[in-house]
PDB file of C-alpha atoms and ligand atoms in Angstrom:
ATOM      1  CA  UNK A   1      59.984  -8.993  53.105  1.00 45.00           C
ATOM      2  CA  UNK A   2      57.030  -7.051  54.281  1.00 48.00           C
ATOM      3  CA  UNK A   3      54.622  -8.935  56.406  1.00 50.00           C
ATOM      4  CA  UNK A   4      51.359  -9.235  55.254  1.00 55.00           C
ATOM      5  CA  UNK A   5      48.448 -10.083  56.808  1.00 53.00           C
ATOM      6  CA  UNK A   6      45.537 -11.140  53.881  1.00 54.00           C
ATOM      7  CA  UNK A   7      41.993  -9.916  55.150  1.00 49.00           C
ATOM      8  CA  UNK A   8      40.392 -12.618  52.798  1.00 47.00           C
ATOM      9  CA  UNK A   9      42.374 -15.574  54.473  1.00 50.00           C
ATOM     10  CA  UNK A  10      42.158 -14.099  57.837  1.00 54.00           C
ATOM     11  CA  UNK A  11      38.909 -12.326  58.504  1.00 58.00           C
ATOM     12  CA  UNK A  12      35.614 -12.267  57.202  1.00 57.00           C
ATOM     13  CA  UNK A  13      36.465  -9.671  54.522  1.00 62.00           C
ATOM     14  CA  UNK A  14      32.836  -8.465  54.241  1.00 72.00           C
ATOM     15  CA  UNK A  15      33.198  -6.760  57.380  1.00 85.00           C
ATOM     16  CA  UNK A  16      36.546  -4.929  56.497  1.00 92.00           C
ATOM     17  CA  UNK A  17      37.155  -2.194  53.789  1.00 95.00           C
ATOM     18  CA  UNK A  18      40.829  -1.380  53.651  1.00 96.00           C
ATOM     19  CA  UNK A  19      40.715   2.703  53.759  1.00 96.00           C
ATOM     20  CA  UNK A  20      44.588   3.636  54.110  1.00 98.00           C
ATOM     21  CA  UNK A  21      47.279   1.016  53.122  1.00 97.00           C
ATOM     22  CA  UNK A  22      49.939   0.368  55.082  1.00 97.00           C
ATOM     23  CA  UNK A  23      52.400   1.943  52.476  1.00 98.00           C
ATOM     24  CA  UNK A  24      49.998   5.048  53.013  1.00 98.00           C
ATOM     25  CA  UNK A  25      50.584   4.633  56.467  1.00 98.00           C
ATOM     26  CA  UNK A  26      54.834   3.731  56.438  1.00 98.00           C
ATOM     27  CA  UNK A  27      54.923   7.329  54.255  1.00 98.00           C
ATOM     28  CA  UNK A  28      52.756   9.288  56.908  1.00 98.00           C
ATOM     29  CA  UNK A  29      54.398   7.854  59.536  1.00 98.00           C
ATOM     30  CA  UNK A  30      57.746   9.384  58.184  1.00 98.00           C
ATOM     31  CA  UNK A  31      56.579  12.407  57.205  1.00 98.00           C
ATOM     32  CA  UNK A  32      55.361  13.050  60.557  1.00 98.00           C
ATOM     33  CA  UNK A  33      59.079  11.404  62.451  1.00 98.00           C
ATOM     34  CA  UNK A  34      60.874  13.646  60.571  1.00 98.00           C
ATOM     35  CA  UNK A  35      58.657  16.983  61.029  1.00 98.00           C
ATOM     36  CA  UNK A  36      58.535  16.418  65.000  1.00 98.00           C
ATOM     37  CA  UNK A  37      62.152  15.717  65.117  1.00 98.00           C
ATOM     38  CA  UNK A  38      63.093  19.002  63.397  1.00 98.00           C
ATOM     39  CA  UNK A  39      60.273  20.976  65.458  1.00 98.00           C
ATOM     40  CA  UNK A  40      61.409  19.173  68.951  1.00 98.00           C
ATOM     41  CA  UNK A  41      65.663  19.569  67.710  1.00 98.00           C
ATOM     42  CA  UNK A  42      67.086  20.593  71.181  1.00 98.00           C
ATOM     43  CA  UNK A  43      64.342  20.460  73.595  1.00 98.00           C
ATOM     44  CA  UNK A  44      63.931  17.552  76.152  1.00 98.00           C
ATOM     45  CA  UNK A  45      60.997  15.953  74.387  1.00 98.00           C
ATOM     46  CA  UNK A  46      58.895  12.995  76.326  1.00 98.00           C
ATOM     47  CA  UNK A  47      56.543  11.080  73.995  1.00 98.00           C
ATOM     48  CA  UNK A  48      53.420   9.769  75.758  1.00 98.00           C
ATOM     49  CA  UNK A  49      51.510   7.175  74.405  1.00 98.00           C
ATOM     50  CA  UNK A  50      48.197   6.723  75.522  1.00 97.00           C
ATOM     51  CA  UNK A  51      47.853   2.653  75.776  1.00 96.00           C
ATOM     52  CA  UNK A  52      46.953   0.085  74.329  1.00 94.00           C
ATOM     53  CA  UNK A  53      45.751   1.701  71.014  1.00 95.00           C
ATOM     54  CA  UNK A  54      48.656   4.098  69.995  1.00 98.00           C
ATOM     55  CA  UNK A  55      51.197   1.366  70.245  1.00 97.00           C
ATOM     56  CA  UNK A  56      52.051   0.227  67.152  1.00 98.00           C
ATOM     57  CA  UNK A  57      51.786   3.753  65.917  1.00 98.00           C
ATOM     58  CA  UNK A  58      54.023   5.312  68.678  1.00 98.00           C
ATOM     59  CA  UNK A  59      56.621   2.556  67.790  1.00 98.00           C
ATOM     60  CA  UNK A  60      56.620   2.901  64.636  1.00 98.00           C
ATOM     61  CA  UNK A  61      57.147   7.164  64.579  1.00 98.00           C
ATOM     62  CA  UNK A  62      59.803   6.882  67.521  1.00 98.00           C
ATOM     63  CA  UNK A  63      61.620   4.785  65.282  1.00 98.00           C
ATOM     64  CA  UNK A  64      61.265   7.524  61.805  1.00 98.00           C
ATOM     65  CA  UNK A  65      62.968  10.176  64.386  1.00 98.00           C
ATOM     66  CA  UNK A  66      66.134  10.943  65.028  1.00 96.00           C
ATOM     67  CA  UNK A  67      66.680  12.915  67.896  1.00 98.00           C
ATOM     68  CA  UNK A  68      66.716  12.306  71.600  1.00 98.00           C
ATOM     69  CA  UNK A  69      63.549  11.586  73.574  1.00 98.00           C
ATOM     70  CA  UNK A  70      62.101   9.537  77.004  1.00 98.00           C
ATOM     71  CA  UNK A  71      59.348   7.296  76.145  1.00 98.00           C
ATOM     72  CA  UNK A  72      56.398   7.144  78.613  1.00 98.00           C
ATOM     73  CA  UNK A  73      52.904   5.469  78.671  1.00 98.00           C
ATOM     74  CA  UNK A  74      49.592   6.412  79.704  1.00 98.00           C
ATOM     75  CA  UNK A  75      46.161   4.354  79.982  1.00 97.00           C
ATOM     76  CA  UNK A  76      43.115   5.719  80.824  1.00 94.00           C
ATOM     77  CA  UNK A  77      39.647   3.818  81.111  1.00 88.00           C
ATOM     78  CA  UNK A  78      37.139   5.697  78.581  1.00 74.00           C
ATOM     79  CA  UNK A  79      33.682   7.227  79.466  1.00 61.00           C
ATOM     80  CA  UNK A  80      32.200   4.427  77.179  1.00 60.00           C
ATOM     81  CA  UNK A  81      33.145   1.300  80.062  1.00 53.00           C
ATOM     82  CA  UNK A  82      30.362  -0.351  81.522  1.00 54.00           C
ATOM     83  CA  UNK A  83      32.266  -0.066  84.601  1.00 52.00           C
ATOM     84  CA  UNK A  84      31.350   3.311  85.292  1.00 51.00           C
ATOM     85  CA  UNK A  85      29.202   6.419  84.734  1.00 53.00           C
ATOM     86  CA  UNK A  86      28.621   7.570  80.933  1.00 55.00           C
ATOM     87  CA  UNK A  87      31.287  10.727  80.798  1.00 58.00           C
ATOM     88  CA  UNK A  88      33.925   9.446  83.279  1.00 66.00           C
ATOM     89  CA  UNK A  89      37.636   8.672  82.269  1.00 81.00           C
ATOM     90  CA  UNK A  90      40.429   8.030  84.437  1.00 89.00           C
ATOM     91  CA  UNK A  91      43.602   7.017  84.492  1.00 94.00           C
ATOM     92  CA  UNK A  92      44.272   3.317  85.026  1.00 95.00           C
ATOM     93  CA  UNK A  93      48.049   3.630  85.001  1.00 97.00           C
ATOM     94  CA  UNK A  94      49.813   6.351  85.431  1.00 98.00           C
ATOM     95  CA  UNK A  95      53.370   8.242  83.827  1.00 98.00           C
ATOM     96  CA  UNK A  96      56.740   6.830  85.205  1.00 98.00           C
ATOM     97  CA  UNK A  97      58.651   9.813  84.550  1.00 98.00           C
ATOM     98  CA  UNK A  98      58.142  13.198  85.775  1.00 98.00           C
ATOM     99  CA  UNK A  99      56.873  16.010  82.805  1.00 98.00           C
ATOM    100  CA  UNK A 100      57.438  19.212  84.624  1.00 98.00           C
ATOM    101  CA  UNK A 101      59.483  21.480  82.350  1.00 98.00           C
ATOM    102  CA  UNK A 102      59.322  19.021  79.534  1.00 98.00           C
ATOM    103  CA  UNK A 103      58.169  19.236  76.221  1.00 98.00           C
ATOM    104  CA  UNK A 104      55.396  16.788  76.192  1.00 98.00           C
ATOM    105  CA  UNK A 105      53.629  15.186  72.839  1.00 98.00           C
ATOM    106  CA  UNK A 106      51.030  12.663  73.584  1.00 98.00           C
ATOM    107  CA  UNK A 107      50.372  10.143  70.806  1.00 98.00           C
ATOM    108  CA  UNK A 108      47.117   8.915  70.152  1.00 98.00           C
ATOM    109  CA  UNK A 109      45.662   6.093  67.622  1.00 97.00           C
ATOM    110  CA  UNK A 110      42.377   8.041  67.465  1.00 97.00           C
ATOM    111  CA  UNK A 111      40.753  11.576  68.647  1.00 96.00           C
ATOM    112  CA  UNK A 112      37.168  10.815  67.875  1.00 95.00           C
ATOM    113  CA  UNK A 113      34.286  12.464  70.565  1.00 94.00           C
ATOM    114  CA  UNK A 114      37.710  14.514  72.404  1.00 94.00           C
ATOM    115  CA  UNK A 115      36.404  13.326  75.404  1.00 92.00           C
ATOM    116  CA  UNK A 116      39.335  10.900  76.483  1.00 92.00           C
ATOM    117  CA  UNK A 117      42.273  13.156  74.862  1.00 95.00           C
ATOM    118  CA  UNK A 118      40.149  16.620  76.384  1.00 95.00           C
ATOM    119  CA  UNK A 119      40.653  14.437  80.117  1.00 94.00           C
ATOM    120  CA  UNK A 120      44.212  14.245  79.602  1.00 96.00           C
ATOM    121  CA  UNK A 121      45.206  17.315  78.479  1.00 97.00           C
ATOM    122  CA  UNK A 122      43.829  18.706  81.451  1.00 95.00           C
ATOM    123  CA  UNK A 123      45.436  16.375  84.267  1.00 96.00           C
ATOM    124  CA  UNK A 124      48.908  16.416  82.471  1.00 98.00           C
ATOM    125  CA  UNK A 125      48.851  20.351  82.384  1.00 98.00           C
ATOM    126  CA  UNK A 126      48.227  20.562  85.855  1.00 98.00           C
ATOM    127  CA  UNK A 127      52.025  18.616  86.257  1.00 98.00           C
ATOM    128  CA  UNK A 128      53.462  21.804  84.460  1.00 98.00           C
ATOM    129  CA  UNK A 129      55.107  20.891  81.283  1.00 98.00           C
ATOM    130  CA  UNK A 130      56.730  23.169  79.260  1.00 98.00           C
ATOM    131  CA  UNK A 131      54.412  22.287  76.501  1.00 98.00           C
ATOM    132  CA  UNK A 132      51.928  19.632  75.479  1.00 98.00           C
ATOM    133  CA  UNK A 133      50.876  18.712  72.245  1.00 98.00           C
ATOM    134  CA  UNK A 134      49.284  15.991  70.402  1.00 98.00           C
ATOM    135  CA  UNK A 135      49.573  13.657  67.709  1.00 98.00           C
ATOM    136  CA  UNK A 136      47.194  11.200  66.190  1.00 98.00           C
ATOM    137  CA  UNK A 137      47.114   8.800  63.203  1.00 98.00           C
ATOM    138  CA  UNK A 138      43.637   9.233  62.866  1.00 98.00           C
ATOM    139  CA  UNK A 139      41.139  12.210  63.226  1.00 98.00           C
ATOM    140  CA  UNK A 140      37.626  12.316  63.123  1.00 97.00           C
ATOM    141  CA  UNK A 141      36.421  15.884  63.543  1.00 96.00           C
ATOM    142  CA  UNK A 142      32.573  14.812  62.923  1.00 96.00           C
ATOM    143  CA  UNK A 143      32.274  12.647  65.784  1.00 94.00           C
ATOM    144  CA  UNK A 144      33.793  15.732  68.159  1.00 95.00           C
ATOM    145  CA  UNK A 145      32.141  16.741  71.317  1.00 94.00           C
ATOM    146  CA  UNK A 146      34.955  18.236  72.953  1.00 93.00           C
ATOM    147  CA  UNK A 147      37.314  20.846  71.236  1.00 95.00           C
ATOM    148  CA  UNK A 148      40.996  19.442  71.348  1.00 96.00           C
ATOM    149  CA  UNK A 149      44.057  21.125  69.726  1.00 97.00           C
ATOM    150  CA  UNK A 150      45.690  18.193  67.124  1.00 98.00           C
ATOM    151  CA  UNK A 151      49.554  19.784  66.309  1.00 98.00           C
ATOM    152  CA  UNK A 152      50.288  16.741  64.074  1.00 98.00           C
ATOM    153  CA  UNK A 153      47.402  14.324  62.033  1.00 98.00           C
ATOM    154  CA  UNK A 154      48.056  11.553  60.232  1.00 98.00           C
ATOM    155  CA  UNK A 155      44.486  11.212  58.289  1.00 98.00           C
ATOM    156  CA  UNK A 156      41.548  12.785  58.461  1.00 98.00           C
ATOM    157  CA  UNK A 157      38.451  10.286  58.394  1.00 98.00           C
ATOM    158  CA  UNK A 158      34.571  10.917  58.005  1.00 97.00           C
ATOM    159  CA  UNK A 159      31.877   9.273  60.605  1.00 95.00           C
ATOM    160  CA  UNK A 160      33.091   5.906  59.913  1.00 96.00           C
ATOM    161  CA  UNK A 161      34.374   3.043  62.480  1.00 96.00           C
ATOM    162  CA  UNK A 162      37.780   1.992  61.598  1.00 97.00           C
ATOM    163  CA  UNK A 163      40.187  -0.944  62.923  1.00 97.00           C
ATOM    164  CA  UNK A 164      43.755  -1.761  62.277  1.00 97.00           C
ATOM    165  CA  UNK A 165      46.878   0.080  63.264  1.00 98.00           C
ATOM    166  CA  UNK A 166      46.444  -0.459  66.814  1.00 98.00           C
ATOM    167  CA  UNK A 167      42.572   0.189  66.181  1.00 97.00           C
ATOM    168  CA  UNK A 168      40.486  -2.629  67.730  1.00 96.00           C
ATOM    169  CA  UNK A 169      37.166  -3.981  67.545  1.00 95.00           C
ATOM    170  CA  UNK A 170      36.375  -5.666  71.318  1.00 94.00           C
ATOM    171  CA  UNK A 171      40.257  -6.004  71.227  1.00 94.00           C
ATOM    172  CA  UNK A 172      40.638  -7.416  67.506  1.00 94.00           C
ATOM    173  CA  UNK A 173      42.135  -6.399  64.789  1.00 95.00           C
ATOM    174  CA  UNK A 174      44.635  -4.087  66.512  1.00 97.00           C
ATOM    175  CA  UNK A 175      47.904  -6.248  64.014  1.00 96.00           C
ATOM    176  CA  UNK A 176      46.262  -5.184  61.039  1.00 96.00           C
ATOM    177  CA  UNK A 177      49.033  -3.331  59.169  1.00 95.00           C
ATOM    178  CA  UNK A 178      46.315  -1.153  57.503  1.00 97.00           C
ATOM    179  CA  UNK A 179      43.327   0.740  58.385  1.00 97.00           C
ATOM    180  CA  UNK A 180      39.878  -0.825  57.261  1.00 97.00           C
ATOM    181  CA  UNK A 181      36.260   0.575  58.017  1.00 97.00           C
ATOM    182  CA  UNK A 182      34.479  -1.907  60.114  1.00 95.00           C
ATOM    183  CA  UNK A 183      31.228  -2.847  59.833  1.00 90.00           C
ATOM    184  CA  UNK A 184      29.854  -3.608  63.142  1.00 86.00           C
ATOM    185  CA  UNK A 185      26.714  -4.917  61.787  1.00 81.00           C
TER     186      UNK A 185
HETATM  187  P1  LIG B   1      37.487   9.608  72.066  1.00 90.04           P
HETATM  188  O1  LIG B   1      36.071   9.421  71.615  1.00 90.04           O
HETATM  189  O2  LIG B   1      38.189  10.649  71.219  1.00 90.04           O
HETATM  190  O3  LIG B   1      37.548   9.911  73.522  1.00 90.04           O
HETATM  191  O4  LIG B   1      38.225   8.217  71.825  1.00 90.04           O
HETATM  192  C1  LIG B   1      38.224   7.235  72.824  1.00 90.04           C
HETATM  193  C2  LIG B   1      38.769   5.936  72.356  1.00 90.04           C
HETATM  194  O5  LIG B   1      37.740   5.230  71.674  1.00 90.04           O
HETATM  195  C3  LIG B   1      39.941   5.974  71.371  1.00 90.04           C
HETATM  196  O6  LIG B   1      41.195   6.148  71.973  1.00 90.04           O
HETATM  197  C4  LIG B   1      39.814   4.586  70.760  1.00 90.04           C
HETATM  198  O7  LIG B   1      40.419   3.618  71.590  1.00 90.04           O
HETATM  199  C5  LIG B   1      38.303   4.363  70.746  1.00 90.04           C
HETATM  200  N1  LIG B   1      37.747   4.665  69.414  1.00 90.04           N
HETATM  201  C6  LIG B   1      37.090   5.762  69.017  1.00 90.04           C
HETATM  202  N2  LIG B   1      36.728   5.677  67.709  1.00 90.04           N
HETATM  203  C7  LIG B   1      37.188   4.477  67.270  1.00 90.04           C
HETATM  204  C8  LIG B   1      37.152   3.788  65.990  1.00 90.04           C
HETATM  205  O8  LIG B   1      36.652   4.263  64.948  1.00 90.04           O
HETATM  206  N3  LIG B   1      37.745   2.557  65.971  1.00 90.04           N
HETATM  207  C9  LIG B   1      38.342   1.981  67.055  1.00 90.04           C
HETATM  208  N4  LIG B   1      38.403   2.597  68.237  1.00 90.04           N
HETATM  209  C10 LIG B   1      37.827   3.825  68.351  1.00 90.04           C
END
């Protein structure tokens, strides 16, 4: 039975507008399994995901592939903390496993401003791999402020703020099986 979680029961349901269903999401999320495993077929592929947001997502896609890869995480603290100057990101917890000569493909939940994903593009290139490319469920090219390269999108969203799918709001939300606009209001 698929597990359903009712925005009307659960959550005030003025503040969420379901965007992409979670069949929407189950079909991209295939789509996109099957195209990397056919593009990545006999190369030794890590997949990165970049905690805590990607996690459903990255679980869910390494699951739709079938070929062999190492899984990985990354989390890195983003320029909007309090904890820190406007602009900084680092990484809070590094890669277990080495990348060099690897093909790399970092999964994302979001690439919004660039500025996180445009950080860690640059450090993991500096480790040599023999390629790095991304994948995100969700891109929103109008909020960019740093040019990223995006190999594989799941859906393309306007200036809106969305939740669900590993998608928080100050860290809820992130079980929704769907993707709702989120009015912070
Ligand atoms: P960036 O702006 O591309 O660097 O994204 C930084 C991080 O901000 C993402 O990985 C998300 O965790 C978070 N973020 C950006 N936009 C949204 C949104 O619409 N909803 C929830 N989180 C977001």
């Amino acid at each position: 039975m698929v597990n359903e979680i009712n925005p009307k029961k659960s959550y005030k349901d003025d503040q969420l507008k379901i965007i992409i269903t979670q069949e929407e999401i189950e079909a991209k999320v295939l789509e996109l399994g099957r195209r990397i495993s056919e593009e990545y077929a006999g190369k030794e592929l890590i997949l990165v995901g970049v905690l805590r947001g990607s996690t459903y997502f990255i679980v869910d896609l390494s699951r739709k592939m079938h070929i062999p890869f190492a899984l990985d995480f990354i989390s890195i603290s983003h320029y909007n903390d309090t904890s820190g100057p406007a602009g900084v990101v680092r990484i809070t917890k590094d890669l277990e496993l080495s990348i060099t000569d690897k093909h790399v493909l970092i999964v994302e939940d979001i690439v919004d401003t660039g500025l996180s994903l445009g950080y860690l593009i640059r450090n993991l290139k500096t480790r040599n791999p023999a390629s790095l490319k991304v994948c995100t469920m969700v891109n929103v090219e109008a909020r960019r402020i740093v040019g990223v390269p995006v190999e594989y999108k799941g859906f393309d969203l306007p200036n809106i703020y969305v939740v669900g799918y590993g998608l928080d709001y100050k860290e809820r939300y992130r079980n929704l099986q769907f993707i709702a606009e989120f009015d912070r209001s």
